[in-house]
Tab-separated table of C-alpha atoms in Angstrom:
chain	number	residue	atom	x	y	z
A	1	MET	CA	-26.422	-33.866	14.576
A	2	VAL	CA	-23.408	-33.535	12.663
A	3	ASP	CA	-23.617	-32.148	8.667
A	4	GLU	CA	-21.213	-33.597	6.900
A	5	ARG	CA	-21.249	-30.754	4.555
A	6	TYR	CA	-20.574	-27.975	7.615
A	7	LYS	CA	-18.767	-30.184	9.078
A	8	LEU	CA	-19.998	-28.789	12.255
A	9	PRO	CA	-23.300	-29.754	14.767
A	10	ILE	CA	-26.429	-28.287	13.333
A	11	ASN	CA	-27.665	-27.691	17.236
A	12	SER	CA	-28.748	-24.563	19.621
A	13	ALA	CA	-25.109	-24.575	20.995
A	14	GLU	CA	-22.896	-23.955	17.465
A	15	MET	CA	-26.057	-21.254	16.802
A	16	ASP	CA	-24.989	-19.662	19.881
A	17	ARG	CA	-21.289	-19.899	19.092
A	18	LEU	CA	-22.329	-18.065	15.634
A	19	ASP	CA	-23.653	-15.751	17.789
A	20	VAL	CA	-20.404	-15.257	20.149
A	21	GLN	CA	-18.647	-14.833	17.018
A	22	HIS	CA	-20.879	-12.793	15.237
A	23	ARG	CA	-19.845	-10.014	18.674
A	24	LEU	CA	-16.143	-10.623	17.507
A	25	TRP	CA	-16.942	-9.803	13.787
A	26	SER	CA	-18.394	-6.863	15.160
A	27	LEU	CA	-15.414	-5.609	17.703
A	28	LEU	CA	-13.120	-6.384	14.355
A	29	ILE	CA	-14.641	-4.279	11.830
A	30	GLY	CA	-16.368	-2.038	13.575
A	31	GLY	CA	-20.171	-2.740	13.125
A	32	LEU	CA	-22.087	-5.039	10.290
A	33	TYR	CA	-19.382	-3.474	8.328
A	34	PRO	CA	-16.983	-1.022	8.769
A	35	PRO	CA	-17.621	2.525	9.394
A	36	THR	CA	-16.131	3.758	6.251
A	37	LEU	CA	-18.588	2.013	3.668
A	38	ASN	CA	-21.615	4.199	6.220
A	39	THR	CA	-22.255	6.357	3.460
A	40	ARG	CA	-21.867	3.636	0.639
A	41	VAL	CA	-24.145	1.319	1.954
A	42	ASN	CA	-26.928	3.644	2.791
A	43	GLU	CA	-26.673	5.248	-0.935
A	44	LEU	CA	-27.331	1.366	-1.818
A	45	LEU	CA	-30.559	0.693	0.449
A	46	SER	CA	-31.716	4.208	0.601
A	47	ALA	CA	-35.680	4.460	1.024
A	48	GLY	CA	-37.307	5.603	-1.939
A	49	GLY	CA	-37.640	4.053	-5.279
A	50	ALA	CA	-37.028	0.355	-6.682
A	51	THR	CA	-37.173	-1.867	-3.724
A	52	LYS	CA	-33.585	-2.674	-1.780
A	53	SER	CA	-32.816	-5.795	-1.349
A	54	ILE	CA	-30.056	-7.464	1.361
A	55	LEU	CA	-28.862	-11.445	0.806
A	56	ASP	CA	-26.881	-13.178	3.701
A	57	VAL	CA	-24.940	-16.245	2.002
A	58	GLY	CA	-24.471	-19.095	5.134
A	59	CYS	CA	-26.539	-17.073	7.188
A	60	GLY	CA	-26.297	-19.473	10.473
A	61	SER	CA	-27.973	-18.175	13.554
A	62	GLY	CA	-29.410	-15.664	11.173
A	63	ILE	CA	-28.391	-13.250	14.107
A	64	TRP	CA	-25.734	-10.458	11.037
A	65	ALA	CA	-29.147	-10.738	8.704
A	66	ILE	CA	-31.808	-9.872	11.261
A	67	GLU	CA	-30.012	-6.894	12.668
A	68	MET	CA	-29.775	-4.902	9.167
A	69	ALA	CA	-33.291	-6.077	8.481
A	70	ARG	CA	-34.276	-4.055	11.812
A	71	ARG	CA	-31.948	-1.089	10.596
A	72	PHE	CA	-33.084	-1.134	7.536
A	73	SER	CA	-36.704	-2.049	8.028
A	74	HIS	CA	-37.898	-0.441	4.373
A	75	ALA	CA	-35.827	-3.154	3.027
A	76	GLU	CA	-36.058	-7.117	1.918
A	77	VAL	CA	-33.549	-9.326	3.793
A	78	VAL	CA	-33.176	-13.082	2.791
A	79	GLY	CA	-30.801	-15.511	4.925
A	80	PHE	CA	-29.848	-18.267	3.020
A	81	ASP	CA	-28.380	-21.447	4.179
A	82	LEU	CA	-28.326	-25.095	3.784
A	83	ASN	CA	-29.079	-26.090	7.320
A	84	PRO	CA	-32.431	-24.828	8.270
A	85	GLN	CA	-33.370	-22.596	11.342
A	86	ARG	CA	-36.359	-21.179	13.276
A	87	TYR	CA	-35.862	-17.052	13.382
A	88	LYS	CA	-38.705	-16.425	15.977
A	89	ASP	CA	-37.759	-12.734	16.953
A	90	ALA	CA	-36.496	-11.786	13.274
A	91	PRO	CA	-38.979	-8.745	12.105
A	92	THR	CA	-41.451	-9.234	9.263
A	93	ASN	CA	-38.956	-8.095	6.364
A	94	PHE	CA	-36.558	-10.911	6.849
A	95	SER	CA	-36.834	-14.342	4.908
A	96	PHE	CA	-35.281	-17.431	4.946
A	97	ILE	CA	-34.758	-19.606	1.965
A	98	HIS	CA	-33.289	-23.312	2.642
A	99	GLY	CA	-30.831	-24.586	-0.522
A	100	ASP	CA	-27.499	-25.942	-1.163
A	101	LEU	CA	-25.684	-22.999	-2.381
A	102	MET	CA	-23.865	-25.023	-4.567
A	103	GLY	CA	-26.906	-26.310	-6.860
A	104	GLY	CA	-27.329	-22.170	-7.461
A	105	LEU	CA	-29.165	-19.821	-6.022
A	106	PRO	CA	-33.156	-19.745	-7.484
A	107	ILE	CA	-33.206	-17.657	-11.079
A	108	GLU	CA	-36.030	-14.918	-9.507
A	109	LEU	CA	-32.741	-13.666	-7.332
A	110	HIS	CA	-29.909	-13.348	-9.665
A	111	GLU	CA	-29.210	-9.832	-10.024
A	112	LYS	CA	-31.657	-8.784	-7.195
A	113	PHE	CA	-29.735	-7.566	-4.288
A	114	ASP	CA	-27.722	-4.290	-2.967
A	115	VAL	CA	-25.850	-6.067	-0.510
A	116	VAL	CA	-24.707	-9.477	-0.108
A	117	HIS	CA	-23.098	-10.672	2.516
A	118	CYS	CA	-21.135	-13.444	2.750
A	119	ARG	CA	-19.169	-15.109	6.547
A	120	CYS	CA	-17.033	-17.652	6.745
A	121	VAL	CA	-18.264	-19.485	3.857
A	122	ALA	CA	-16.329	-19.865	0.845
A	123	GLN	CA	-13.503	-22.132	2.581
A	124	HIS	CA	-16.250	-25.008	3.012
A	125	VAL	CA	-17.762	-25.038	-0.104
A	126	PRO	CA	-16.214	-27.264	-2.790
A	127	ASP	CA	-15.742	-24.927	-5.273
A	128	PRO	CA	-15.091	-21.133	-3.826
A	129	HIS	CA	-14.305	-20.015	-7.621
A	130	ALA	CA	-18.117	-21.364	-8.293
A	131	LEU	CA	-18.939	-19.293	-5.637
A	132	MET	CA	-17.785	-16.313	-6.503
A	133	ARG	CA	-19.720	-16.884	-9.264
A	134	ILE	CA	-23.379	-17.535	-7.480
A	135	LEU	CA	-22.852	-14.173	-5.568
A	136	ALA	CA	-21.998	-12.141	-8.382
A	137	ARG	CA	-25.071	-13.298	-10.492
A	138	CYS	CA	-27.153	-12.141	-7.194
A	139	LEU	CA	-26.227	-8.455	-7.037
A	140	LYS	CA	-27.657	-6.084	-9.129
A	141	PRO	CA	-24.883	-4.315	-11.168
A	142	ASP	CA	-22.839	-2.022	-9.009
A	143	GLY	CA	-23.961	-3.929	-5.819
A	144	LEU	CA	-21.378	-4.502	-2.962
A	145	LEU	CA	-20.318	-7.942	-1.645
A	146	LEU	CA	-19.341	-8.248	2.012
A	147	LEU	CA	-16.538	-11.359	2.504
A	148	ALA	CA	-15.474	-12.708	5.526
A	149	ASP	CA	-12.858	-15.279	6.648
A	150	GLY	CA	-11.322	-17.243	9.030
A	151	ASP	CA	-7.962	-18.958	9.063
A	152	TRP	CA	-6.244	-22.422	10.236
A	153	VAL	CA	-2.977	-21.156	11.527
A	154	ALA	CA	-2.091	-19.850	14.920
A	155	PHE	CA	0.711	-17.398	16.038
A	156	ASP	CA	2.406	-16.579	19.372
A	157	SER	CA	2.595	-13.323	21.294
A	158	GLN	CA	4.620	-11.654	18.347
A	159	LYS	CA	2.413	-13.007	15.619
A	160	ARG	CA	5.399	-15.493	14.761
A	161	LEU	CA	3.573	-18.733	12.812
A	162	LEU	CA	3.024	-21.139	15.298
A	163	ASP	CA	4.405	-24.716	14.031
A	164	PRO	CA	1.046	-27.343	15.152
A	165	VAL	CA	1.344	-30.687	16.176
A	166	LYS	CA	0.499	-32.673	13.097
A	167	TRP	CA	-1.542	-35.803	13.572
A	168	ASN	CA	-0.012	-39.671	12.643
A	169	PRO	CA	-2.406	-42.336	12.609
A	170	ASP	CA	0.560	-44.147	12.515
A	171	ILE	CA	1.834	-43.691	15.272
A	172	THR	CA	1.455	-44.149	18.817
A	173	ILE	CA	-0.192	-40.914	20.896
A	174	ASP	CA	3.288	-41.295	22.862
A	175	GLU	CA	5.617	-41.216	20.215
A	176	GLN	CA	3.621	-38.361	18.786
A	177	VAL	CA	3.891	-36.611	22.084
A	178	GLU	CA	7.633	-37.276	21.963
A	179	ASN	CA	8.119	-36.080	17.790
A	180	ASP	CA	6.299	-32.660	18.205
A	181	LEU	CA	7.559	-31.510	21.702
A	182	GLY	CA	7.723	-27.924	21.334
A	183	HIS	CA	4.747	-27.942	18.770
A	184	SER	CA	1.641	-26.673	19.344
A	185	TRP	CA	-1.865	-28.459	20.108
A	186	TYR	CA	-3.746	-25.454	19.742
A	187	ALA	CA	-2.325	-24.805	16.156
A	188	GLY	CA	-2.585	-28.302	15.426
A	189	TRP	CA	-6.260	-28.592	16.059
A	190	LEU	CA	-6.833	-25.707	13.266
A	191	HIS	CA	-4.416	-27.656	11.206
A	192	LEU	CA	-6.195	-30.565	11.584
A	193	PHE	CA	-9.831	-28.946	11.103
A	194	GLY	CA	-8.939	-27.244	8.414
A	195	ALA	CA	-7.601	-30.323	6.664
A	196	ILE	CA	-11.168	-31.803	7.098
A	197	THR	CA	-13.281	-28.810	6.466
A	198	ARG	CA	-10.894	-26.659	3.876
A	199	SER	CA	-11.818	-27.569	-0.284
A	200	PRO	CA	-8.974	-28.208	-1.917
A	201	ASN	CA	-9.311	-25.031	-4.359
A	202	TYR	CA	-10.053	-22.707	-1.469
A	203	GLU	CA	-7.646	-19.119	-1.788
A	204	PRO	CA	-7.532	-16.480	0.313
A	205	ILE	CA	-10.923	-13.980	-0.414
A	206	ASP	CA	-8.655	-11.170	-1.752
A	207	VAL	CA	-7.692	-13.437	-4.059
A	208	LEU	CA	-10.843	-14.900	-4.756
A	209	LEU	CA	-12.330	-11.622	-4.880
A	210	LYS	CA	-10.006	-10.502	-7.826
A	211	VAL	CA	-10.044	-13.745	-10.044
A	212	ASP	CA	-12.028	-13.317	-13.544
A	213	GLY	CA	-13.070	-9.538	-13.201
A	214	LEU	CA	-16.224	-10.443	-11.550
A	215	PHE	CA	-15.762	-7.543	-9.281
A	216	LYS	CA	-13.954	-4.090	-8.931
A	217	ASP	CA	-12.397	-1.946	-6.183
A	218	VAL	CA	-11.161	-5.049	-3.735
A	219	THR	CA	-10.464	-3.666	0.282
A	220	TYR	CA	-9.065	-6.166	2.001
A	221	LYS	CA	-8.265	-6.218	5.699
A	222	LYS	CA	-6.059	-9.081	8.362
A	223	TYR	CA	-7.135	-9.139	11.997
A	224	TYR	CA	-5.583	-11.094	14.569
A	225	THR	CA	-7.082	-11.610	17.826
A	226	PRO	CA	-5.725	-12.602	20.856
A	227	VAL	CA	-7.059	-15.706	23.495
A	228	ASN	CA	-7.259	-14.996	26.287
A	229	TRP	CA	-5.678	-12.250	26.303
A	230	SER	CA	-5.995	-8.509	25.548
A	231	GLY	CA	-3.489	-8.391	22.798
A	232	GLU	CA	-0.767	-5.715	22.002
A	233	GLY	CA	-2.266	-2.206	21.354
A	234	LEU	CA	-5.743	-4.090	19.896
A	235	GLU	CA	-8.749	-2.212	20.379
A	236	HIS	CA	-11.866	-3.678	22.677
A	237	GLY	CA	-9.042	-6.520	23.578
A	238	GLU	CA	-10.120	-7.469	26.802
A	239	GLU	CA	-13.389	-8.914	25.274
A	240	VAL	CA	-11.583	-9.579	22.114
A	241	GLY	CA	-9.789	-12.126	24.154
A	242	ARG	CA	-12.537	-12.995	26.275
A	243	ILE	CA	-14.577	-14.296	23.161
A	244	MET	CA	-11.910	-16.496	21.164
A	245	ASP	CA	-11.194	-18.149	24.413
A	246	ARG	CA	-14.957	-18.948	24.367
A	247	ASN	CA	-15.212	-19.017	20.784
A	248	MET	CA	-12.319	-21.767	20.182
A	249	ARG	CA	-13.108	-24.005	23.381
A	250	GLU	CA	-16.408	-24.217	21.985
A	251	PHE	CA	-15.160	-25.210	18.756
A	252	PHE	CA	-13.070	-28.017	20.088
A	253	GLU	CA	-15.895	-29.461	21.726
A	254	GLY	CA	-18.402	-29.108	18.922
A	255	GLY	CA	-15.388	-30.436	16.706
A	256	ALA	CA	-14.262	-33.700	18.407
A	257	ALA	CA	-17.048	-35.814	17.059
A	258	VAL	CA	-16.086	-34.989	13.296
A	259	VAL	CA	-12.152	-35.620	13.707
A	260	LEU	CA	-13.286	-38.945	16.063
A	261	ALA	CA	-15.434	-39.800	12.682
A	262	LYS	CA	-12.440	-39.298	10.775
A	263	GLY	CA	-10.390	-42.155	12.793
A	264	MET	CA	-8.491	-40.186	15.636
A	265	PRO	CA	-8.665	-42.871	18.697
A	266	PRO	CA	-10.485	-41.144	21.799
A	267	ALA	CA	-7.407	-41.526	23.662
A	268	THR	CA	-5.746	-39.794	21.204
A	269	LEU	CA	-8.231	-37.336	21.435
A	270	GLU	CA	-7.765	-36.703	25.365
A	271	VAL	CA	-4.021	-35.700	25.082
A	272	TRP	CA	-4.662	-33.377	22.390
A	273	ARG	CA	-7.467	-31.738	24.316
A	274	LYS	CA	-5.154	-31.502	27.572
A	275	GLY	CA	-2.242	-30.094	25.553
A	276	LEU	CA	-4.844	-27.314	23.394
A	277	MET	CA	-6.741	-26.535	26.799
A	278	LYS	CA	-3.075	-26.031	28.173
A	279	GLU	CA	-2.038	-23.917	25.675
A	280	MET	CA	-5.707	-21.657	25.791
A	281	ASN	CA	-3.530	-19.918	28.835
A	282	GLN	CA	-0.987	-18.969	26.573
A	283	HIS	CA	-0.866	-16.052	24.592
A	284	HIS	CA	-1.686	-16.753	21.101
A	285	TYR	CA	-3.396	-14.880	18.235
A	286	ASN	CA	-5.899	-16.786	15.221
A	287	VAL	CA	-6.021	-14.206	12.275
A	288	TRP	CA	-9.319	-13.623	10.985
A	289	HIS	CA	-9.877	-12.121	6.890
A	290	TRP	CA	-12.415	-9.664	5.616
A	291	ALA	CA	-12.879	-7.981	2.572
A	292	TYR	CA	-15.679	-6.072	0.645
A	293	ALA	CA	-16.049	-5.623	-3.541
A	294	VAL	CA	-17.701	-4.044	-6.250
A	295	LYS	CA	-19.983	-6.199	-8.880
A	296	SER	CA	-17.853	-4.949	-12.068
A	297	LEU	CA	-19.918	-7.673	-14.999
A	298	TYR	CA	-23.080	-8.996	-15.665
A	299	ILE	CA	-22.753	-12.889	-15.535
A	300	GLN	CA	-25.032	-14.881	-17.512
């Protein structure tokens, strides 16, 4: 089943892909959050006093939230997602809320959480600015927001932007191939899927965090990830390259139904698949974005 709001299949294969992607994020940032935040997170979530609470918005497979629940066993950890899942191995301090984020969070969650995590969600909601207000509203004063997202561009081995093949439904696939000689099928798939799934109102996460004065102390970092190679000078590069290879192959297979539903002929999809898979053996990079910020305002 493909959820029209999420745009990818909601099944065990997609949850497995998200778990693998979680490992990627852990390698990139150095854990569930960067080591530079250890002191801040430990202070926010220290045992004793008022109950400590963590929220994972768009929790998907639940892996980040569940690992946080195990690390901070005295804290309440809540996963919130559009699609209901079963979390059979979750600890008792983890709970799940099923709901549509853009309808807002229940009022009992307002100013409840010390730490809020939201990964690969912002560009898929109709109003990313409204999302920032929702996230700020559920944080306690001076609470910490952890925000992450992917991107729909690709780079060559020198980190130069690749020109994507752009699907034109008004020409034949042979004309498409001829017109796009020298362009990247790999970058083209990212461009195509981004056009389908990304909100027209989206802005980079570091920009979103600075809108309306909702947050302060915004810290942002960009990560380049090699695909099926170890990259240049990247810690854990070999494992990152393997994960990205698997992630992107599974992402293509999972997204094929979405593209077909948008009108791409199966024969065109097959040509695209062959071009993309051939490029998987070349040295490309993807890019990922990670940021954190502190709530600065009381939100009505």
